[in-house]
Amino acid sequence: MRPTGRIHLGHLHGALLNWKKLQEEYKCFYFIADWHALTSEYAHPEIIRETTYDIVIDWISVGLDPEVSTFFIQSQIKEHSELHLIFSMITPLPWLERNPTYKEQLQELTHKNVYTYGFLGYPVLQAADILMYKANGVPVGEDQAPHVELTREIARRFNHLYGEVFPVPDVILTPTAKLLGTDRRKMSKSYDNAIYISDADEVIDDKVGQMITDPQRARIKDPGDPDICNVFSFHEIYTDSETVEKISGECRSADIGCVDCKKLMAANLKKGLEPIKAKRKGLKSNIQKVREIVEDGNKRARAIARETMAEVREAVKI
Ligand code: SF4
Protein backbone atom coordinates (compact mmCIF):
# COMPACT_ATOMS: atom_id res chain seq x y z
CA MET A 1 0.00 0.00 0.00
CA ARG A 2 1.36 3.40 -1.00
CA PRO A 3 1.64 5.81 1.94
CA THR A 4 0.16 8.81 0.21
CA GLY A 5 -2.71 9.52 2.57
CA ARG A 6 -5.00 8.15 5.22
CA ILE A 7 -6.95 4.90 4.82
CA HIS A 8 -10.52 5.37 3.62
CA LEU A 9 -13.52 3.09 3.34
CA GLY A 10 -12.65 2.28 -0.27
CA HIS A 11 -9.36 0.78 0.97
CA LEU A 12 -11.11 -0.97 3.84
CA HIS A 13 -13.73 -2.72 1.71
CA GLY A 14 -11.68 -2.95 -1.48
CA ALA A 15 -8.48 -4.37 -0.01
CA LEU A 16 -7.96 -4.61 3.74
CA LEU A 17 -10.84 -6.86 4.70
CA ASN A 18 -9.82 -9.15 1.89
CA TRP A 19 -6.21 -9.14 3.13
CA LYS A 20 -7.56 -10.08 6.53
CA LYS A 21 -9.21 -13.16 5.04
CA LEU A 22 -6.13 -14.06 3.02
CA GLN A 23 -3.92 -14.19 6.09
CA GLU A 24 -6.03 -17.08 7.38
CA GLU A 25 -5.19 -19.08 4.30
CA TYR A 26 -1.76 -17.89 3.12
CA LYS A 27 1.57 -16.76 4.46
CA CYS A 28 1.22 -13.05 3.69
CA PHE A 29 3.59 -10.12 3.32
CA TYR A 30 2.09 -6.64 3.53
CA PHE A 31 4.30 -3.66 3.02
CA ILE A 32 4.33 0.10 2.93
CA ALA A 33 5.40 0.93 -0.61
CA ASP A 34 7.20 4.18 0.17
CA TRP A 35 9.50 4.05 -2.87
CA HIS A 36 6.43 3.56 -5.03
CA ALA A 37 4.86 6.58 -3.37
CA LEU A 38 7.93 8.59 -4.29
CA THR A 39 7.34 7.99 -8.00
CA SER A 40 4.41 10.41 -7.88
CA GLU A 41 5.08 12.34 -4.64
CA TYR A 42 8.75 13.14 -5.22
CA ALA A 43 8.09 16.88 -5.10
CA HIS A 44 6.27 16.68 -1.73
CA PRO A 45 7.59 13.57 0.00
CA GLU A 46 6.58 14.72 3.53
CA ILE A 47 3.26 12.89 3.19
CA ILE A 48 5.11 9.57 2.97
CA ARG A 49 6.63 9.76 6.43
CA GLU A 50 3.53 11.34 7.89
CA THR A 51 1.27 8.51 6.81
CA THR A 52 3.50 5.43 6.98
CA TYR A 53 2.84 4.50 10.61
CA ASP A 54 -0.73 5.74 10.47
CA ILE A 55 -1.43 3.16 7.79
CA VAL A 56 0.15 0.39 9.84
CA ILE A 57 -2.06 1.45 12.75
CA ASP A 58 -5.10 1.14 10.49
CA TRP A 59 -3.99 -2.28 9.28
CA ILE A 60 -3.81 -3.58 12.83
CA SER A 61 -7.03 -1.82 13.81
CA VAL A 62 -9.02 -3.56 11.08
CA GLY A 63 -7.65 -6.95 12.07
CA LEU A 64 -4.47 -7.61 10.12
CA ASP A 65 -2.24 -9.48 12.49
CA PRO A 66 1.51 -8.75 12.51
CA GLU A 67 2.11 -12.03 14.36
CA VAL A 68 0.57 -13.97 11.50
CA SER A 69 1.60 -11.83 8.52
CA THR A 70 4.82 -9.93 7.90
CA PHE A 71 4.55 -6.14 7.81
CA PHE A 72 7.49 -4.15 6.51
CA ILE A 73 8.57 -0.91 4.93
CA GLN A 74 9.86 -1.25 1.39
CA SER A 75 12.70 1.28 1.68
CA GLN A 76 14.03 -0.51 4.76
CA ILE A 77 14.80 -3.59 2.70
CA LYS A 78 17.50 -2.24 0.40
CA GLU A 79 17.62 -5.51 -1.51
CA HIS A 80 14.45 -4.44 -3.35
CA SER A 81 16.41 -1.69 -5.09
CA GLU A 82 19.11 -4.12 -6.19
CA LEU A 83 16.62 -6.59 -7.60
CA HIS A 84 14.79 -3.72 -9.30
CA LEU A 85 18.05 -2.69 -10.94
CA ILE A 86 18.78 -6.20 -12.19
CA PHE A 87 15.22 -6.60 -13.50
CA SER A 88 15.47 -3.25 -15.26
CA MET A 89 18.38 -4.65 -17.29
CA ILE A 90 16.27 -7.45 -18.68
CA THR A 91 12.88 -5.72 -19.10
CA PRO A 92 12.25 -4.60 -22.68
CA LEU A 93 11.03 -1.02 -22.84
CA PRO A 94 7.90 -1.80 -24.91
CA TRP A 95 6.60 -4.02 -22.08
CA LEU A 96 6.45 -0.93 -19.91
CA GLU A 97 5.24 1.52 -22.52
CA ARG A 98 2.25 -0.61 -23.47
CA ASN A 99 1.13 -1.07 -19.86
CA PRO A 100 -2.50 0.25 -19.78
CA THR A 101 -2.25 1.54 -16.21
CA TYR A 102 0.77 3.62 -17.16
CA LYS A 103 -1.07 5.28 -20.01
CA GLU A 104 -4.14 5.89 -17.86
CA GLN A 105 -2.13 7.40 -15.04
CA LEU A 106 -0.28 9.73 -17.37
CA GLN A 107 -3.65 11.11 -18.39
CA GLU A 108 -5.09 11.23 -14.89
CA LEU A 109 -2.16 12.70 -12.98
CA THR A 110 -2.05 15.87 -15.06
CA HIS A 111 -1.23 18.01 -12.00
CA LYS A 112 2.02 16.09 -11.47
CA ASN A 113 4.91 15.56 -13.82
CA VAL A 114 5.19 11.81 -13.93
CA TYR A 115 7.06 11.57 -17.21
CA THR A 116 9.96 10.11 -15.28
CA TYR A 117 12.19 7.11 -15.55
CA GLY A 118 11.02 5.91 -12.12
CA PHE A 119 7.33 6.15 -12.95
CA LEU A 120 7.71 4.18 -16.16
CA GLY A 121 9.63 1.55 -14.23
CA TYR A 122 6.99 1.29 -11.47
CA PRO A 123 5.97 -2.25 -12.53
CA VAL A 124 9.61 -3.37 -12.53
CA LEU A 125 9.91 -2.31 -8.91
CA GLN A 126 6.65 -4.13 -8.24
CA ALA A 127 8.12 -7.24 -9.81
CA ALA A 128 11.08 -6.95 -7.45
CA ASP A 129 8.74 -6.55 -4.45
CA ILE A 130 6.75 -9.62 -5.39
CA LEU A 131 9.50 -11.94 -6.57
CA MET A 132 11.84 -11.11 -3.70
CA TYR A 133 9.60 -13.24 -1.48
CA LYS A 134 9.02 -15.84 -4.21
CA ALA A 135 5.32 -15.13 -3.97
CA ASN A 136 2.92 -17.64 -5.47
CA GLY A 137 0.01 -15.22 -5.53
CA VAL A 138 -0.63 -11.48 -5.56
CA PRO A 139 -3.98 -10.12 -4.36
CA VAL A 140 -4.98 -7.28 -6.67
CA GLY A 141 -8.02 -5.63 -8.16
CA GLU A 142 -8.71 -6.12 -11.84
CA ASP A 143 -7.06 -2.80 -12.74
CA GLN A 144 -3.76 -3.97 -11.27
CA ALA A 145 -3.77 -7.35 -13.00
CA PRO A 146 -1.64 -6.15 -15.97
CA HIS A 147 1.12 -5.23 -13.52
CA VAL A 148 1.16 -8.75 -12.17
CA GLU A 149 1.23 -10.02 -15.74
CA LEU A 150 4.40 -7.99 -16.22
CA THR A 151 5.86 -9.53 -13.07
CA ARG A 152 5.10 -12.95 -14.52
CA GLU A 153 6.85 -12.03 -17.76
CA ILE A 154 9.88 -10.69 -15.91
CA ALA A 155 10.08 -13.87 -13.79
CA ARG A 156 9.94 -16.02 -16.92
CA ARG A 157 12.55 -13.95 -18.68
CA PHE A 158 14.90 -14.05 -15.69
CA ASN A 159 14.49 -17.82 -15.34
CA HIS A 160 15.06 -18.27 -19.06
CA LEU A 161 18.26 -16.21 -19.01
CA TYR A 162 19.79 -17.35 -15.73
CA GLY A 163 18.04 -20.54 -14.60
CA GLU A 164 14.98 -21.23 -12.45
CA VAL A 165 15.05 -18.90 -9.46
CA PHE A 166 11.55 -17.44 -9.30
CA PRO A 167 8.09 -18.98 -9.24
CA VAL A 168 5.67 -17.36 -11.71
CA PRO A 169 3.06 -15.85 -9.39
CA ASP A 170 -0.68 -16.04 -9.96
CA VAL A 171 -3.13 -13.18 -9.69
CA ILE A 172 -5.53 -13.54 -6.78
CA LEU A 173 -8.36 -11.33 -7.96
CA THR A 174 -9.93 -9.35 -5.15
CA PRO A 175 -13.57 -8.24 -5.35
CA THR A 176 -13.90 -4.72 -6.71
CA ALA A 177 -14.79 -2.14 -4.09
CA LYS A 178 -18.52 -1.55 -3.99
CA LEU A 179 -18.29 1.72 -2.19
CA LEU A 180 -17.93 4.84 -4.26
CA GLY A 181 -16.92 8.25 -3.00
CA THR A 182 -19.45 10.82 -1.81
CA ASP A 183 -19.73 12.17 -5.39
CA ARG A 184 -20.27 8.67 -6.90
CA ARG A 185 -16.83 8.55 -8.48
CA LYS A 186 -14.19 6.07 -7.32
CA MET A 187 -13.32 6.84 -3.70
CA SER A 188 -10.00 8.62 -3.73
CA LYS A 189 -8.04 11.22 -1.82
CA SER A 190 -7.34 13.07 -5.05
CA TYR A 191 -11.06 13.47 -5.79
CA ASP A 192 -11.68 14.77 -2.26
CA ASN A 193 -14.66 12.41 -1.96
CA ALA A 194 -13.39 9.90 0.60
CA ILE A 195 -14.68 8.93 4.04
CA TYR A 196 -11.71 7.99 6.19
CA ILE A 197 -11.57 5.39 8.95
CA SER A 198 -10.13 8.07 11.20
CA ASP A 199 -12.79 10.70 10.42
CA ALA A 200 -14.47 12.13 13.52
CA ASP A 201 -18.19 11.41 13.90
CA GLU A 202 -19.20 14.97 12.98
CA VAL A 203 -17.07 14.76 9.83
CA ILE A 204 -18.78 11.50 8.85
CA ASP A 205 -22.21 13.13 9.40
CA ASP A 206 -21.20 16.01 7.23
CA LYS A 207 -19.79 13.86 4.41
CA VAL A 208 -22.77 11.50 4.40
CA GLY A 209 -25.07 14.54 4.30
CA GLN A 210 -23.36 15.64 1.09
CA MET A 211 -23.50 12.26 -0.61
CA ILE A 212 -25.08 12.11 -4.03
CA THR A 213 -27.96 9.63 -4.06
CA ASP A 214 -30.12 8.41 -6.95
CA PRO A 215 -29.68 11.35 -9.36
CA GLN A 216 -33.20 10.82 -10.78
CA ARG A 217 -34.77 11.41 -7.38
CA ALA A 218 -35.14 15.19 -7.39
CA ARG A 219 -38.04 15.54 -4.91
CA ILE A 220 -39.04 13.57 -1.83
CA LYS A 221 -42.20 12.38 -3.60
CA ASP A 222 -40.23 10.86 -6.48
CA PRO A 223 -39.62 7.14 -6.08
CA GLY A 224 -35.93 6.24 -5.87
CA ASP A 225 -33.85 3.35 -7.09
CA PRO A 226 -31.64 1.95 -4.32
CA ASP A 227 -29.74 -0.18 -6.82
CA ILE A 228 -28.05 2.88 -8.26
CA CYS A 229 -27.72 4.76 -4.98
CA ASN A 230 -24.38 4.86 -3.26
CA VAL A 231 -25.95 5.52 0.15
CA PHE A 232 -27.75 2.23 -0.24
CA SER A 233 -24.46 0.43 -0.96
CA PHE A 234 -23.25 1.67 2.43
CA HIS A 235 -26.49 0.47 4.04
CA GLU A 236 -25.88 -2.98 2.58
CA ILE A 237 -22.63 -3.15 4.51
CA TYR A 238 -23.41 -1.28 7.72
CA THR A 239 -27.16 -1.80 8.28
CA ASP A 240 -28.88 -5.04 9.34
CA SER A 241 -30.49 -6.99 6.50
CA GLU A 242 -34.08 -6.56 7.69
CA THR A 243 -33.74 -2.77 7.73
CA VAL A 244 -31.94 -2.82 4.38
CA GLU A 245 -34.92 -4.59 2.87
CA LYS A 246 -37.30 -2.12 4.46
CA ILE A 247 -35.34 0.86 3.13
CA SER A 248 -35.23 -0.66 -0.32
CA GLY A 249 -39.03 -0.88 -0.39
CA GLU A 250 -39.60 2.53 1.16
CA CYS A 251 -37.18 4.16 -1.26
CA ARG A 252 -38.97 2.68 -4.25
CA SER A 253 -42.36 3.80 -2.91
CA ALA A 254 -41.05 7.21 -1.84
CA ASP A 255 -41.94 6.53 1.80
CA ILE A 256 -38.52 7.50 3.04
CA GLY A 257 -36.65 10.68 2.17
CA CYS A 258 -32.96 10.74 1.38
CA VAL A 259 -32.18 12.95 4.38
CA ASP A 260 -33.60 10.42 6.85
CA CYS A 261 -32.09 7.54 4.93
CA LYS A 262 -28.66 9.16 5.11
CA LYS A 263 -29.00 9.90 8.83
CA LEU A 264 -29.74 6.27 9.52
CA MET A 265 -26.83 5.15 7.38
CA ALA A 266 -24.43 7.61 9.06
CA ALA A 267 -25.48 6.33 12.49
CA ASN A 268 -24.85 2.70 11.46
CA LEU A 269 -21.58 3.54 9.76
CA LYS A 270 -20.27 5.31 12.87
CA LYS A 271 -21.33 2.35 15.00
CA GLY A 272 -19.63 -0.07 12.61
CA LEU A 273 -16.39 1.88 12.77
CA GLU A 274 -16.43 2.19 16.56
CA PRO A 275 -14.33 -0.91 17.36
CA ILE A 276 -11.76 -0.01 14.69
CA LYS A 277 -11.51 3.52 16.03
CA ALA A 278 -11.12 2.31 19.61
CA LYS A 279 -8.24 0.05 18.61
CA ARG A 280 -6.77 2.88 16.56
CA LYS A 281 -6.83 5.20 19.56
CA GLY A 282 -4.98 2.67 21.72
CA LEU A 283 -2.27 2.15 19.12
CA LYS A 284 -1.92 5.87 18.45
CA SER A 285 -1.05 6.37 22.09
CA ASN A 286 1.61 3.65 21.88
CA ILE A 287 3.45 4.51 18.70
CA GLN A 288 6.64 2.93 20.03
CA LYS A 289 4.91 -0.44 20.00
CA VAL A 290 3.87 0.11 16.37
CA ARG A 291 7.46 0.95 15.45
CA GLU A 292 8.62 -2.26 17.13
CA ILE A 293 6.07 -4.28 15.17
CA VAL A 294 7.33 -2.81 11.91
CA GLU A 295 10.97 -3.27 12.90
CA ASP A 296 10.30 -6.91 13.67
CA GLY A 297 8.60 -7.34 10.27
CA ASN A 298 11.50 -5.56 8.55
CA LYS A 299 13.91 -8.04 10.11
CA ARG A 300 11.89 -11.04 8.95
CA ALA A 301 11.53 -9.63 5.42
CA ARG A 302 15.22 -8.66 5.24
CA ALA A 303 16.35 -12.19 6.11
CA ILE A 304 14.34 -13.60 3.18
CA ALA A 305 15.45 -10.81 0.85
CA ARG A 306 19.11 -11.50 1.64
CA GLU A 307 18.70 -15.17 0.79
CA THR A 308 16.94 -14.39 -2.48
CA MET A 309 19.57 -11.85 -3.50
CA ALA A 310 22.38 -14.31 -2.81
CA GLU A 311 20.66 -16.72 -5.20
CA VAL A 312 20.10 -13.97 -7.76
CA ARG A 313 23.74 -12.83 -7.72
CA GLU A 314 24.85 -16.41 -8.09
CA ALA A 315 22.49 -16.95 -11.03
CA VAL A 316 23.49 -13.69 -12.75
CA LYS A 317 27.14 -14.41 -11.94
CA ILE A 318 27.80 -10.95 -10.62
FE1 SF4 B 1 -30.71 6.40 -1.78
FE2 SF4 B 1 -31.92 6.18 0.52
FE3 SF4 B 1 -32.46 8.24 -1.09
FE4 SF4 B 1 -33.26 5.81 -1.74
S1 SF4 B 1 -33.93 6.99 0.03
S2 SF4 B 1 -32.27 7.27 -3.09
S3 SF4 B 1 -31.60 4.55 -0.93
S4 SF4 B 1 -30.56 7.82 -0.05
XYZ file of C-alpha atoms and ligand atoms in Angstrom:
326
model
C 0.000 0.000 0.000
C 1.357 3.399 -1.002
C 1.642 5.806 1.942
C 0.162 8.811 0.207
C -2.713 9.520 2.569
C -5.002 8.151 5.224
C -6.948 4.900 4.824
C -10.519 5.367 3.622
C -13.518 3.088 3.345
C -12.648 2.281 -0.268
C -9.364 0.784 0.966
C -11.111 -0.966 3.837
C -13.728 -2.722 1.708
C -11.678 -2.953 -1.480
C -8.480 -4.365 -0.009
C -7.959 -4.612 3.740
C -10.845 -6.860 4.700
C -9.824 -9.155 1.894
C -6.215 -9.144 3.128
C -7.556 -10.077 6.534
C -9.213 -13.164 5.044
C -6.128 -14.061 3.019
C -3.920 -14.185 6.086
C -6.034 -17.075 7.384
C -5.186 -19.085 4.297
C -1.756 -17.892 3.119
C 1.573 -16.756 4.458
C 1.215 -13.053 3.692
C 3.587 -10.124 3.317
C 2.090 -6.643 3.527
C 4.295 -3.658 3.021
C 4.329 0.099 2.930
C 5.401 0.934 -0.611
C 7.202 4.185 0.174
C 9.497 4.052 -2.872
C 6.434 3.563 -5.030
C 4.861 6.584 -3.373
C 7.935 8.595 -4.286
C 7.337 7.990 -8.002
C 4.412 10.414 -7.875
C 5.077 12.340 -4.644
C 8.746 13.140 -5.217
C 8.087 16.882 -5.098
C 6.275 16.679 -1.725
C 7.595 13.575 -0.003
C 6.580 14.715 3.532
C 3.258 12.894 3.191
C 5.115 9.565 2.974
C 6.632 9.758 6.433
C 3.530 11.344 7.893
C 1.274 8.512 6.809
C 3.499 5.425 6.984
C 2.840 4.505 10.609
C -0.725 5.742 10.466
C -1.432 3.159 7.787
C 0.152 0.392 9.840
C -2.061 1.450 12.751
C -5.097 1.144 10.495
C -3.993 -2.277 9.278
C -3.810 -3.579 12.828
C -7.027 -1.816 13.812
C -9.023 -3.556 11.079
C -7.653 -6.955 12.067
C -4.470 -7.611 10.118
C -2.236 -9.481 12.491
C 1.513 -8.754 12.514
C 2.106 -12.029 14.360
C 0.574 -13.971 11.502
C 1.603 -11.826 8.517
C 4.821 -9.931 7.900
C 4.545 -6.136 7.806
C 7.492 -4.155 6.510
C 8.572 -0.906 4.931
C 9.859 -1.246 1.389
C 12.698 1.280 1.680
C 14.033 -0.508 4.764
C 14.798 -3.586 2.699
C 17.497 -2.244 0.403
C 17.616 -5.515 -1.510
C 14.445 -4.440 -3.346
C 16.406 -1.692 -5.087
C 19.111 -4.125 -6.190
C 16.619 -6.587 -7.598
C 14.786 -3.720 -9.303
C 18.054 -2.690 -10.944
C 18.779 -6.196 -12.191
C 15.221 -6.605 -13.496
C 15.472 -3.246 -15.255
C 18.384 -4.646 -17.286
C 16.265 -7.453 -18.683
C 12.878 -5.723 -19.096
C 12.253 -4.599 -22.684
C 11.031 -1.015 -22.842
C 7.896 -1.796 -24.913
C 6.598 -4.017 -22.079
C 6.451 -0.930 -19.906
C 5.240 1.521 -22.515
C 2.247 -0.606 -23.467
C 1.126 -1.072 -19.864
C -2.499 0.253 -19.784
C -2.250 1.542 -16.208
C 0.774 3.617 -17.156
C -1.070 5.281 -20.012
C -4.143 5.893 -17.864
C -2.133 7.398 -15.043
C -0.284 9.726 -17.372
C -3.651 11.112 -18.394
C -5.088 11.232 -14.892
C -2.157 12.701 -12.982
C -2.049 15.869 -15.059
C -1.233 18.008 -11.996
C 2.023 16.087 -11.467
C 4.910 15.564 -13.822
C 5.191 11.806 -13.925
C 7.058 11.566 -17.207
C 9.956 10.112 -15.284
C 12.188 7.107 -15.546
C 11.019 5.910 -12.115
C 7.330 6.152 -12.950
C 7.715 4.185 -16.163
C 9.634 1.554 -14.232
C 6.994 1.288 -11.471
C 5.968 -2.249 -12.527
C 9.610 -3.367 -12.527
C 9.911 -2.305 -8.910
C 6.647 -4.126 -8.236
C 8.125 -7.241 -9.812
C 11.085 -6.950 -7.446
C 8.736 -6.546 -4.454
C 6.755 -9.621 -5.394
C 9.496 -11.944 -6.567
C 11.841 -11.106 -3.697
C 9.599 -13.243 -1.479
C 9.017 -15.845 -4.213
C 5.320 -15.131 -3.971
C 2.919 -17.638 -5.473
C 0.014 -15.216 -5.534
C -0.631 -11.477 -5.562
C -3.981 -10.119 -4.356
C -4.979 -7.280 -6.667
C -8.023 -5.631 -8.165
C -8.710 -6.118 -11.845
C -7.064 -2.801 -12.736
C -3.758 -3.972 -11.273
C -3.768 -7.354 -12.999
C -1.643 -6.149 -15.974
C 1.122 -5.232 -13.519
C 1.165 -8.752 -12.172
C 1.227 -10.023 -15.740
C 4.396 -7.989 -16.216
C 5.858 -9.533 -13.072
C 5.097 -12.951 -14.523
C 6.851 -12.035 -17.759
C 9.879 -10.693 -15.914
C 10.083 -13.870 -13.789
C 9.936 -16.023 -16.917
C 12.552 -13.947 -18.682
C 14.895 -14.053 -15.687
C 14.488 -17.817 -15.342
C 15.063 -18.269 -19.057
C 18.261 -16.208 -19.008
C 19.790 -17.346 -15.725
C 18.037 -20.540 -14.601
C 14.983 -21.227 -12.447
C 15.051 -18.901 -9.464
C 11.548 -17.440 -9.298
C 8.088 -18.983 -9.240
C 5.672 -17.363 -11.706
C 3.057 -15.848 -9.388
C -0.685 -16.038 -9.963
C -3.132 -13.180 -9.694
C -5.526 -13.544 -6.780
C -8.360 -11.325 -7.962
C -9.931 -9.347 -5.147
C -13.568 -8.242 -5.348
C -13.903 -4.719 -6.707
C -14.790 -2.136 -4.090
C -18.517 -1.549 -3.987
C -18.289 1.719 -2.186
C -17.927 4.836 -4.256
C -16.920 8.252 -2.995
C -19.449 10.824 -1.814
C -19.733 12.169 -5.390
C -20.268 8.672 -6.900
C -16.826 8.552 -8.476
C -14.187 6.066 -7.325
C -13.323 6.839 -3.697
C -9.996 8.621 -3.732
C -8.044 11.220 -1.817
C -7.338 13.071 -5.054
C -11.061 13.470 -5.788
C -11.676 14.769 -2.264
C -14.657 12.409 -1.956
C -13.390 9.901 0.600
C -14.678 8.927 4.039
C -11.707 7.989 6.195
C -11.575 5.393 8.948
C -10.135 8.068 11.201
C -12.787 10.698 10.422
C -14.467 12.127 13.519
C -18.190 11.407 13.904
C -19.198 14.973 12.977
C -17.074 14.763 9.830
C -18.784 11.504 8.853
C -22.214 13.131 9.396
C -21.198 16.010 7.229
C -19.786 13.861 4.412
C -22.769 11.502 4.400
C -25.068 14.541 4.305
C -23.359 15.642 1.091
C -23.495 12.255 -0.610
C -25.077 12.106 -4.029
C -27.961 9.633 -4.060
C -30.117 8.411 -6.951
C -29.676 11.350 -9.359
C -33.203 10.818 -10.782
C -34.774 11.409 -7.379
C -35.143 15.190 -7.392
C -38.039 15.537 -4.905
C -39.039 13.569 -1.825
C -42.202 12.381 -3.604
C -40.228 10.862 -6.477
C -39.625 7.136 -6.076
C -35.933 6.239 -5.867
C -33.851 3.348 -7.086
C -31.641 1.950 -4.318
C -29.744 -0.180 -6.822
C -28.053 2.877 -8.259
C -27.725 4.755 -4.979
C -24.379 4.863 -3.263
C -25.945 5.518 0.152
C -27.745 2.230 -0.242
C -24.456 0.425 -0.958
C -23.250 1.668 2.428
C -26.485 0.469 4.039
C -25.877 -2.976 2.579
C -22.630 -3.154 4.515
C -23.410 -1.281 7.716
C -27.156 -1.804 8.280
C -28.875 -5.037 9.345
C -30.486 -6.985 6.502
C -34.076 -6.557 7.692
C -33.741 -2.771 7.731
C -31.944 -2.822 4.383
C -34.921 -4.588 2.869
C -37.303 -2.116 4.462
C -35.335 0.858 3.132
C -35.226 -0.658 -0.324
C -39.029 -0.882 -0.390
C -39.598 2.533 1.161
C -37.182 4.163 -1.257
C -38.972 2.678 -4.253
C -42.360 3.801 -2.907
C -41.054 7.214 -1.844
C -41.937 6.528 1.800
C -38.523 7.502 3.040
C -36.649 10.676 2.169
C -32.965 10.745 1.377
C -32.181 12.949 4.378
C -33.600 10.424 6.847
C -32.086 7.538 4.934
C -28.655 9.158 5.113
C -29.003 9.903 8.826
C -29.736 6.266 9.519
C -26.828 5.155 7.382
C -24.426 7.610 9.058
C -25.479 6.329 12.494
C -24.853 2.702 11.462
C -21.580 3.541 9.761
C -20.274 5.308 12.873
C -21.332 2.353 14.998
C -19.626 -0.073 12.612
C -16.387 1.883 12.769
C -16.425 2.194 16.564
C -14.325 -0.910 17.365
C -11.760 -0.010 14.692
C -11.506 3.517 16.034
C -11.125 2.306 19.614
C -8.236 0.050 18.612
C -6.772 2.878 16.561
C -6.833 5.195 19.558
C -4.985 2.669 21.720
C -2.270 2.152 19.117
C -1.920 5.872 18.454
C -1.052 6.368 22.095
C 1.611 3.654 21.885
C 3.453 4.510 18.702
C 6.637 2.926 20.033
C 4.907 -0.445 20.000
C 3.868 0.110 16.371
C 7.458 0.950 15.448
C 8.624 -2.255 17.129
C 6.066 -4.277 15.173
C 7.333 -2.813 11.909
C 10.968 -3.273 12.903
C 10.297 -6.912 13.667
C 8.604 -7.338 10.272
C 11.502 -5.559 8.549
C 13.909 -8.041 10.114
C 11.894 -11.041 8.946
C 11.527 -9.626 5.424
C 15.215 -8.665 5.242
C 16.346 -12.192 6.112
C 14.342 -13.598 3.183
C 15.453 -10.808 0.846
C 19.108 -11.504 1.637
C 18.700 -15.168 0.787
C 16.940 -14.387 -2.479
C 19.566 -11.850 -3.502
C 22.380 -14.306 -2.806
C 20.662 -16.721 -5.200
C 20.096 -13.975 -7.759
C 23.742 -12.831 -7.715
C 24.852 -16.407 -8.086
C 22.494 -16.945 -11.025
C 23.488 -13.694 -12.754
C 27.136 -14.405 -11.936
C 27.805 -10.953 -10.621
Fe -30.709 6.404 -1.776
Fe -31.919 6.180 0.519
Fe -32.461 8.240 -1.086
Fe -33.257 5.806 -1.739
S -33.928 6.989 0.032
S -32.275 7.272 -3.094
S -31.599 4.550 -0.930
S -30.558 7.821 -0.054
